[in-house]
Tab-separated table of C-alpha atoms in Angstrom:
chain	number	residue	atom	x	y	z
K	108	MET	CA	24.086	17.233	6.422
K	109	THR	CA	22.107	16.363	9.514
K	110	THR	CA	21.120	12.758	10.039
K	111	ASN	CA	18.837	10.617	12.134
K	112	LEU	CA	21.654	8.296	13.248
K	113	GLY	CA	21.806	9.514	16.842
K	114	PRO	CA	20.002	7.644	19.603
K	115	PRO	CA	16.288	8.437	19.128
K	116	ARG	CA	13.515	8.719	21.643
K	117	LEU	CA	11.404	5.600	21.429
K	118	PRO	CA	7.748	4.923	22.223
K	119	SER	CA	7.507	3.034	25.503
K	120	ASN	CA	5.190	0.353	24.073
K	121	ARG	CA	4.610	-1.342	20.736
K	122	LEU	CA	2.043	0.478	18.609
K	123	ILE	CA	-0.842	-1.981	18.526
K	124	SER	CA	-2.772	0.515	16.429
K	125	LEU	CA	-0.256	0.183	13.588
K	126	ASP	CA	-0.584	-3.612	13.611
K	127	ALA	CA	-4.369	-3.310	13.635
K	128	MET	CA	-4.454	-0.802	10.784
K	129	ARG	CA	-2.117	-2.981	8.715
K	130	GLY	CA	-4.354	-5.980	9.296
K	131	PHE	CA	-7.623	-4.227	8.503
K	132	VAL	CA	-6.136	-2.813	5.310
K	133	MET	CA	-4.852	-6.278	4.385
K	134	ALA	CA	-8.337	-7.721	4.858
K	135	ALA	CA	-9.751	-4.947	2.684
K	136	MET	CA	-7.147	-5.654	0.003
K	137	ILE	CA	-8.103	-9.331	-0.147
K	138	LEU	CA	-11.804	-8.436	-0.228
K	139	VAL	CA	-11.474	-6.105	-3.217
K	140	ASN	CA	-8.853	-8.146	-5.072
K	141	TYR	CA	-10.881	-11.340	-5.056
K	142	PRO	CA	-14.576	-10.734	-5.722
K	143	GLY	CA	-16.693	-13.780	-6.363
K	144	SER	CA	-17.423	-12.403	-9.811
K	145	SER	CA	-15.619	-9.590	-11.602
K	146	GLU	CA	-18.902	-8.758	-13.324
K	147	HIS	CA	-20.779	-8.059	-10.081
K	148	ILE	CA	-18.960	-5.635	-7.771
K	149	PHE	CA	-20.319	-2.884	-5.534
K	150	LEU	CA	-18.934	0.516	-6.562
K	151	PRO	CA	-16.928	1.177	-3.346
K	152	LEU	CA	-15.124	-2.145	-3.906
K	153	GLU	CA	-13.908	-1.087	-7.352
K	154	HIS	CA	-11.163	1.335	-8.327
K	155	ALA	CA	-12.242	4.651	-9.817
K	156	GLU	CA	-12.307	4.333	-13.603
K	157	TRP	CA	-9.829	7.195	-13.940
K	158	ASN	CA	-10.048	10.454	-12.006
K	159	GLY	CA	-11.624	10.358	-8.569
K	160	LEU	CA	-11.411	8.173	-5.524
K	161	THR	CA	-13.141	5.155	-4.039
K	162	PRO	CA	-12.311	3.376	-0.749
K	163	THR	CA	-10.481	0.749	-2.822
K	164	ASP	CA	-8.103	3.416	-4.123
K	165	LEU	CA	-6.909	4.064	-0.569
K	166	ILE	CA	-5.653	0.557	0.192
K	167	PHE	CA	-2.268	0.733	-1.541
K	168	PRO	CA	-1.277	4.223	-0.318
K	169	PHE	CA	-2.344	3.274	3.215
K	170	PHE	CA	0.138	0.397	3.035
K	171	LEU	CA	2.929	2.688	1.838
K	172	PHE	CA	2.103	5.203	4.572
K	173	MET	CA	2.427	2.404	7.141
K	174	VAL	CA	5.721	1.318	5.563
K	175	GLY	CA	7.048	4.795	6.333
K	176	ILE	CA	5.882	4.677	9.953
K	177	SER	CA	7.330	1.185	10.398
K	178	ILE	CA	10.703	2.311	9.058
K	179	SER	CA	10.866	5.128	11.602
K	180	LEU	CA	9.969	2.911	14.531
K	181	SER	CA	11.952	-0.169	13.524
K	182	PHE	CA	15.253	1.447	12.611
K	183	SER	CA	15.058	3.820	15.563
K	184	LYS	CA	14.891	0.826	17.881
K	185	GLN	CA	17.765	-0.920	16.116
K	186	LEU	CA	19.989	2.151	16.223
K	187	ALA	CA	19.087	2.807	19.847
K	188	THR	CA	20.127	-0.725	20.807
K	189	GLY	CA	23.523	-0.270	19.191
K	190	THR	CA	23.061	-1.968	15.812
K	191	GLY	CA	25.855	-0.764	13.546
K	192	ASN	CA	25.112	1.385	10.494
K	193	GLY	CA	26.632	-1.230	8.195
K	194	ASP	CA	24.317	-3.915	9.569
K	195	VAL	CA	21.307	-1.636	9.131
K	196	TYR	CA	22.153	-0.905	5.491
K	197	LYS	CA	22.657	-4.612	4.852
K	198	LYS	CA	19.227	-5.392	6.310
K	199	ILE	CA	17.636	-2.684	4.158
K	200	ILE	CA	19.150	-4.015	0.937
K	201	LEU	CA	18.373	-7.653	1.684
K	202	ARG	CA	14.794	-6.973	2.722
K	203	ALA	CA	14.124	-4.805	-0.335
K	204	LEU	CA	15.519	-7.501	-2.624
K	205	LYS	CA	13.487	-10.235	-0.951
K	206	ILE	CA	10.223	-8.292	-1.209
K	207	PHE	CA	10.939	-7.500	-4.872
K	208	ALA	CA	11.753	-11.155	-5.587
K	209	VAL	CA	8.514	-12.349	-3.977
K	210	GLY	CA	6.627	-9.830	-6.115
K	211	LEU	CA	8.281	-11.186	-9.266
K	212	PHE	CA	7.431	-14.744	-8.218
K	213	LEU	CA	3.759	-13.860	-7.781
K	214	SER	CA	3.686	-12.040	-11.116
K	215	MET	CA	4.722	-15.277	-12.857
K	216	LEU	CA	1.938	-17.370	-11.351
K	217	PRO	CA	0.476	-19.666	-12.541
K	218	THR	CA	2.305	-20.151	-15.867
K	219	PHE	CA	5.842	-19.057	-14.905
K	220	ASP	CA	6.303	-17.542	-18.356
K	221	ILE	CA	9.556	-15.635	-17.772
K	222	PHE	CA	9.408	-14.181	-21.287
K	223	ASN	CA	6.200	-12.287	-20.501
K	224	ILE	CA	6.920	-11.361	-16.921
K	225	ARG	CA	5.567	-8.164	-15.416
K	226	ILE	CA	8.462	-6.446	-13.656
K	227	THR	CA	6.247	-4.013	-11.773
K	228	GLY	CA	3.623	-4.799	-9.146
K	229	VAL	CA	2.426	-4.113	-5.622
K	230	LEU	CA	5.256	-5.828	-3.761
K	231	GLN	CA	7.836	-4.498	-6.199
K	232	ARG	CA	6.664	-0.962	-5.519
K	233	ILE	CA	6.613	-1.600	-1.768
K	234	SER	CA	10.229	-2.820	-1.974
K	235	ILE	CA	11.352	0.326	-3.810
K	236	VAL	CA	9.502	2.634	-1.425
K	237	PHE	CA	10.919	0.730	1.538
K	238	PHE	CA	14.474	0.984	0.223
K	239	VAL	CA	14.371	4.684	-0.650
K	240	CYS	CA	12.519	5.732	2.490
K	241	SER	CA	14.857	3.691	4.690
K	242	ILE	CA	17.876	5.481	3.225
K	243	LEU	CA	16.132	8.833	3.624
K	244	PHE	CA	15.350	8.073	7.248
K	245	LEU	CA	18.980	7.251	7.970
K	246	LYS	CA	20.541	10.088	5.991
K	247	THR	CA	18.146	13.031	6.254
K	248	SER	CA	16.453	15.034	8.960
K	249	TYR	CA	12.744	15.482	9.541
K	250	HIS	CA	12.769	18.896	7.838
K	251	GLN	CA	14.757	17.585	4.879
K	252	GLN	CA	12.220	14.811	4.391
K	253	ILE	CA	9.426	17.393	4.205
K	254	LEU	CA	11.429	19.421	1.677
K	255	ILE	CA	12.189	16.355	-0.452
K	256	ALA	CA	8.522	15.312	-0.425
K	257	ALA	CA	7.334	18.782	-1.457
K	258	THR	CA	9.983	19.032	-4.176
K	259	LEU	CA	9.073	15.667	-5.695
K	260	LEU	CA	5.332	16.432	-5.683
K	261	ILE	CA	5.842	19.794	-7.368
K	262	ALA	CA	8.370	18.413	-9.869
K	263	TYR	CA	6.002	15.583	-10.856
K	264	TRP	CA	3.107	18.043	-11.225
K	265	LEU	CA	5.173	20.302	-13.492
K	266	MET	CA	6.384	17.377	-15.600
K	267	MET	CA	2.915	15.959	-16.103
K	268	THR	CA	1.217	19.286	-16.824
K	269	LEU	CA	3.877	21.166	-18.808
K	270	ILE	CA	5.688	18.547	-20.903
K	271	PRO	CA	3.744	17.483	-24.023
K	272	THR	CA	3.475	13.743	-24.528
K	273	PRO	CA	5.795	12.766	-27.414
K	274	GLY	CA	3.773	11.520	-30.357
K	275	VAL	CA	0.659	13.248	-29.046
K	276	GLY	CA	1.921	16.799	-29.405
K	277	HIS	CA	0.241	18.276	-26.361
K	278	VAL	CA	-0.016	17.785	-22.615
K	279	ALA	CA	-2.366	14.908	-21.845
K	280	LEU	CA	-3.515	13.294	-18.611
K	281	ASP	CA	-5.772	10.736	-20.250
K	282	ARG	CA	-5.455	6.985	-20.018
K	283	GLY	CA	-2.497	5.632	-21.992
K	284	VAL	CA	-1.501	8.897	-23.669
K	285	ASN	CA	0.055	10.789	-20.757
K	286	LEU	CA	3.758	11.343	-20.139
K	287	ALA	CA	3.969	8.552	-17.544
K	288	ALA	CA	2.542	6.039	-20.039
K	289	TRP	CA	5.001	7.205	-22.712
K	290	VAL	CA	7.974	6.812	-20.363
K	291	ASP	CA	6.820	3.295	-19.459
K	292	SER	CA	6.420	2.355	-23.122
K	293	LYS	CA	10.013	3.423	-23.792
K	294	LEU	CA	11.852	2.385	-20.639
K	295	LEU	CA	9.838	-0.183	-18.668
K	296	PRO	CA	10.919	-3.765	-19.413
K	297	GLY	CA	8.545	-6.695	-19.460
K	298	LYS	CA	4.782	-6.862	-19.735
K	299	MET	CA	2.655	-3.931	-18.617
K	300	TRP	CA	-0.551	-4.354	-16.620
K	301	GLN	CA	-2.689	-2.415	-19.093
K	302	GLY	CA	-0.856	-3.409	-22.260
K	303	THR	CA	0.603	-0.021	-23.169
K	304	TRP	CA	0.885	1.454	-19.663
K	305	ASP	CA	1.214	0.361	-16.073
K	306	PRO	CA	-0.246	1.888	-12.878
K	307	GLU	CA	2.939	0.836	-11.045
K	308	GLY	CA	5.187	2.327	-13.713
K	309	LEU	CA	8.365	4.369	-13.511
K	310	LEU	CA	7.232	7.992	-13.117
K	311	THR	CA	4.432	7.148	-10.710
K	312	THR	CA	6.967	5.424	-8.482
K	313	ILE	CA	8.397	8.885	-7.747
K	314	THR	CA	5.220	10.083	-6.080
K	315	SER	CA	4.568	6.720	-4.423
K	316	ILE	CA	7.882	7.255	-2.634
K	317	VAL	CA	6.438	10.517	-1.322
K	318	THR	CA	3.537	8.533	0.139
K	319	GLY	CA	6.132	6.539	2.058
K	320	ILE	CA	7.834	9.765	3.141
K	321	THR	CA	4.567	11.011	4.639
K	322	GLY	CA	4.647	7.886	6.805
K	323	LEU	CA	8.230	8.701	7.781
K	324	ILE	CA	7.105	12.152	8.859
K	325	ALA	CA	4.292	10.660	10.937
K	326	GLY	CA	6.795	8.217	12.426
K	327	ASN	CA	9.098	11.088	13.373
K	328	LEU	CA	6.179	12.681	15.198
K	329	LEU	CA	5.568	9.449	17.107
K	330	LEU	CA	9.236	9.392	18.145
K	331	SER	CA	9.132	12.969	19.380
K	332	PRO	CA	8.944	13.895	23.098
K	333	LYS	CA	5.410	15.240	22.705
K	334	THR	CA	2.646	13.726	24.787
K	335	ALA	CA	0.407	11.062	23.283
K	336	THR	CA	-2.515	13.505	23.215
K	337	GLU	CA	-0.431	16.099	21.383
K	338	LYS	CA	0.628	13.482	18.856
K	339	VAL	CA	-2.976	12.527	18.143
K	340	MET	CA	-3.990	16.159	17.727
K	341	LEU	CA	-1.110	16.848	15.330
K	342	LEU	CA	-1.864	13.704	13.322
K	343	MET	CA	-5.499	14.753	12.951
K	344	ILE	CA	-4.642	18.358	12.072
K	345	ALA	CA	-1.999	17.284	9.557
K	346	GLY	CA	-4.400	14.782	8.018
K	347	PHE	CA	-7.169	17.356	7.634
K	348	ILE	CA	-4.827	19.923	6.092
K	349	SER	CA	-3.358	17.330	3.709
K	350	VAL	CA	-6.781	16.166	2.491
K	351	THR	CA	-7.965	19.744	2.019
K	352	CYS	CA	-4.835	20.802	0.115
K	353	GLY	CA	-5.018	17.644	-1.977
K	354	TYR	CA	-8.565	18.282	-3.124
K	355	ILE	CA	-7.770	21.934	-3.858
K	356	TRP	CA	-4.749	20.836	-5.912
K	357	GLY	CA	-7.024	18.299	-7.565
K	358	LEU	CA	-8.978	21.123	-9.210
K	359	THR	CA	-6.041	21.546	-11.622
K	360	PHE	CA	-4.190	18.220	-11.215
K	361	PRO	CA	-6.893	15.571	-10.703
K	362	VAL	CA	-6.856	13.046	-7.887
K	363	ASN	CA	-5.881	9.914	-9.818
K	364	LYS	CA	-4.487	6.642	-8.463
K	365	ASN	CA	-3.288	5.286	-11.810
K	366	LEU	CA	-1.140	8.389	-12.289
K	367	TRP	CA	-0.429	8.599	-8.538
K	368	THR	CA	-0.869	12.355	-8.899
K	369	SER	CA	0.465	14.814	-6.366
K	370	SER	CA	-3.090	15.632	-5.294
K	371	TYR	CA	-3.763	11.917	-4.826
K	372	VAL	CA	-0.716	11.641	-2.555
K	373	LEU	CA	-1.963	14.452	-0.320
K	374	VAL	CA	-5.538	13.184	-0.160
K	375	SER	CA	-4.647	9.525	0.460
K	376	SER	CA	-1.854	10.301	2.932
K	377	GLY	CA	-4.121	12.727	4.750
K	378	LEU	CA	-6.834	10.093	5.066
K	379	ALA	CA	-4.235	7.556	6.199
K	380	CYS	CA	-3.061	10.022	8.832
K	381	LEU	CA	-6.617	10.576	10.053
K	382	THR	CA	-7.258	6.836	10.161
K	383	PHE	CA	-4.055	6.062	12.008
K	384	GLY	CA	-4.593	8.953	14.409
K	385	THR	CA	-8.044	7.617	15.261
K	386	LEU	CA	-6.768	4.085	15.825
K	387	PHE	CA	-3.804	5.372	17.833
K	388	TYR	CA	-6.187	7.240	20.124
K	389	LEU	CA	-8.673	4.395	20.542
K	390	ILE	CA	-6.244	1.490	20.861
K	391	ASP	CA	-2.968	2.800	22.275
K	392	ILE	CA	-4.252	5.691	24.372
K	393	ARG	CA	-7.724	4.602	25.436
K	394	GLY	CA	-6.719	0.926	25.571
K	395	LEU	CA	-9.711	-0.298	23.547
K	396	LYS	CA	-7.910	-3.261	21.990
K	397	SER	CA	-10.325	-6.190	22.001
K	398	TRP	CA	-12.353	-5.060	18.974
K	399	ALA	CA	-9.130	-4.646	16.957
K	400	GLN	CA	-7.872	-8.200	17.560
K	401	PRO	CA	-8.811	-9.465	14.055
K	402	GLY	CA	-6.783	-6.651	12.529
K	403	ILE	CA	-3.854	-7.360	14.848
K	404	ILE	CA	-3.913	-11.038	13.831
K	405	PHE	CA	-3.979	-10.200	10.123
K	406	GLY	CA	-1.371	-7.477	10.514
K	407	SER	CA	1.129	-9.656	12.358
K	408	ASN	CA	1.876	-11.575	9.135
K	409	ALA	CA	0.760	-9.090	6.498
K	410	ILE	CA	3.175	-9.867	3.661
K	411	ALA	CA	2.976	-13.607	4.343
K	412	ILE	CA	-0.825	-13.509	4.102
K	413	TYR	CA	-0.597	-11.405	0.949
K	414	PHE	CA	1.614	-14.107	-0.570
K	415	ILE	CA	-0.574	-16.962	0.669
K	416	SER	CA	-3.797	-15.344	-0.537
K	417	ASP	CA	-2.341	-14.858	-4.010
K	418	CYS	CA	-1.224	-18.487	-4.175
K	419	ILE	CA	-4.408	-20.118	-2.913
K	420	SER	CA	-6.578	-17.826	-5.037
K	421	TYR	CA	-5.638	-19.963	-8.034
K	422	LEU	CA	-7.346	-22.934	-6.393
K	423	LEU	CA	-10.614	-21.057	-5.933
K	424	TYR	CA	-10.620	-18.633	-8.857
K	425	TRP	CA	-8.597	-20.239	-11.626
K	426	LEU	CA	-8.438	-24.042	-11.367
K	427	PRO	CA	-11.565	-25.608	-12.934
K	428	VAL	CA	-13.522	-27.963	-10.709
K	429	GLY	CA	-15.846	-29.711	-13.103
K	430	SER	CA	-17.211	-27.154	-15.514
K	431	ALA	CA	-15.882	-23.972	-13.871
K	432	PRO	CA	-13.755	-22.612	-10.983
K	433	LEU	CA	-15.290	-22.724	-7.512
K	434	ASN	CA	-15.986	-18.981	-7.348
K	435	GLU	CA	-18.074	-19.061	-10.523
K	436	GLN	CA	-20.028	-22.099	-9.406
K	437	PHE	CA	-20.669	-20.638	-5.944
K	438	VAL	CA	-21.821	-17.244	-7.205
K	439	SER	CA	-23.966	-18.788	-9.945
K	440	ALA	CA	-25.647	-21.061	-7.403
K	441	LEU	CA	-26.506	-18.133	-5.146
K	442	ILE	CA	-27.789	-16.043	-8.053
K	443	ASN	CA	-29.964	-18.948	-9.231
K	444	ALA	CA	-31.288	-19.186	-5.680
K	445	GLY	CA	-32.430	-15.573	-5.897
K	446	VAL	CA	-29.539	-13.778	-4.202
K	447	TYR	CA	-28.688	-10.344	-5.604
K	448	PRO	CA	-25.572	-10.855	-7.838
K	449	LYS	CA	-23.379	-8.257	-6.131
K	450	ILE	CA	-24.234	-9.655	-2.706
K	451	ALA	CA	-23.364	-13.160	-3.925
K	452	SER	CA	-20.059	-11.869	-5.241
K	453	VAL	CA	-19.049	-10.018	-2.086
K	454	PHE	CA	-20.182	-12.971	0.045
K	455	PHE	CA	-17.717	-15.263	-1.709
K	456	ALA	CA	-15.006	-12.602	-1.311
K	457	ALA	CA	-15.797	-12.482	2.419
K	458	ILE	CA	-15.432	-16.274	2.591
K	459	PHE	CA	-12.015	-15.964	0.983
K	460	VAL	CA	-11.050	-13.290	3.509
K	461	THR	CA	-12.165	-15.657	6.292
K	462	ILE	CA	-10.045	-18.494	4.893
K	463	ASN	CA	-6.988	-16.249	4.947
K	464	PHE	CA	-7.861	-15.008	8.425
K	465	LEU	CA	-7.950	-18.563	9.728
K	466	ILE	CA	-4.477	-19.137	8.291
K	467	ALA	CA	-3.298	-15.921	9.956
K	468	LEU	CA	-4.927	-17.018	13.217
K	469	VAL	CA	-3.062	-20.342	13.206
K	470	LEU	CA	0.242	-18.534	12.610
K	471	TYR	CA	-0.565	-16.020	15.338
K	472	LYS	CA	-1.535	-18.625	17.958
K	473	ARG	CA	1.621	-20.609	17.220
K	474	LYS	CA	3.642	-17.391	17.466
K	475	ILE	CA	4.908	-17.793	13.899
K	476	PHE	CA	5.693	-14.350	12.482
K	477	ILE	CA	7.107	-14.497	8.972
K	478	LYS	CA	9.279	-11.515	8.168
K	479	LEU	CA	11.123	-10.896	4.904
């Protein structure tokens, strides 16, 4: 078996574009996760009801794509500087466990009811993808990663479209009655996000790992001896091909975030590749960095800000101040003043994003970078 453990070729400078993309996606995540009112949301700021895609549906896979790139760059640097394999594996395990533990902590807020805990979640999935992709990076070659990704996507497609859902009697891709939902109902411990099924369930984790692998593949390209211009061109070509293939596949296996379908992986990873390629060209090649500074600030403490935003959201969205939480009072006041309800809602969400940005700015200026 070939491995990636030999001394790699490293980029000469830190990829500011990756920090910026991480930060902008983090800001978008906070914006869509915390509307001023859940009853008044612009369509692009909501998830697709089932099949289909909105900008909101791209946030999570973009993060996983960036996890893959970060793994390639980070562990390449560590191995190149002589860090032992045992130390690298130890770091992988500890970091995965810490991210998973933070996810569990957030899932218990604010009641800390351990008997109704949700085992799955965003950070929990990130920890699993990080762990598996890290091991794949260390133990497999670039071509093997492509083969593994293709095999998993095809295997998941065949499972979901050929195996009848037990108790239903036929193949189903509908909400709550598909094979993934059945597996979760039988094997997934704890509370599920949607009662009888979970969008971060067991089977969908398989294809979410592939999203991380696509980031590994992009990271391998960045580590290659190709010129920066060639890398941008290949990122853009790969992204276009991935999106096109994904939508073609979606004609028979719909693009669906909740099921994390194979077509969804190709479309979202392709769009992530196009986005990163654009930022890489503008920021790292052309040197146009000033406009991206807010993203860089957010991205420098991404997981910390995710944790902080979740914690302080209970002060603004859950804790009653007088007759109602602050978000409800604020949005109601704007609506009563004649502001369009959806604008009032997104305005409060933007304020919450700004609050978190100011926290990130303080950390950044004090050179405090919290890493798990």
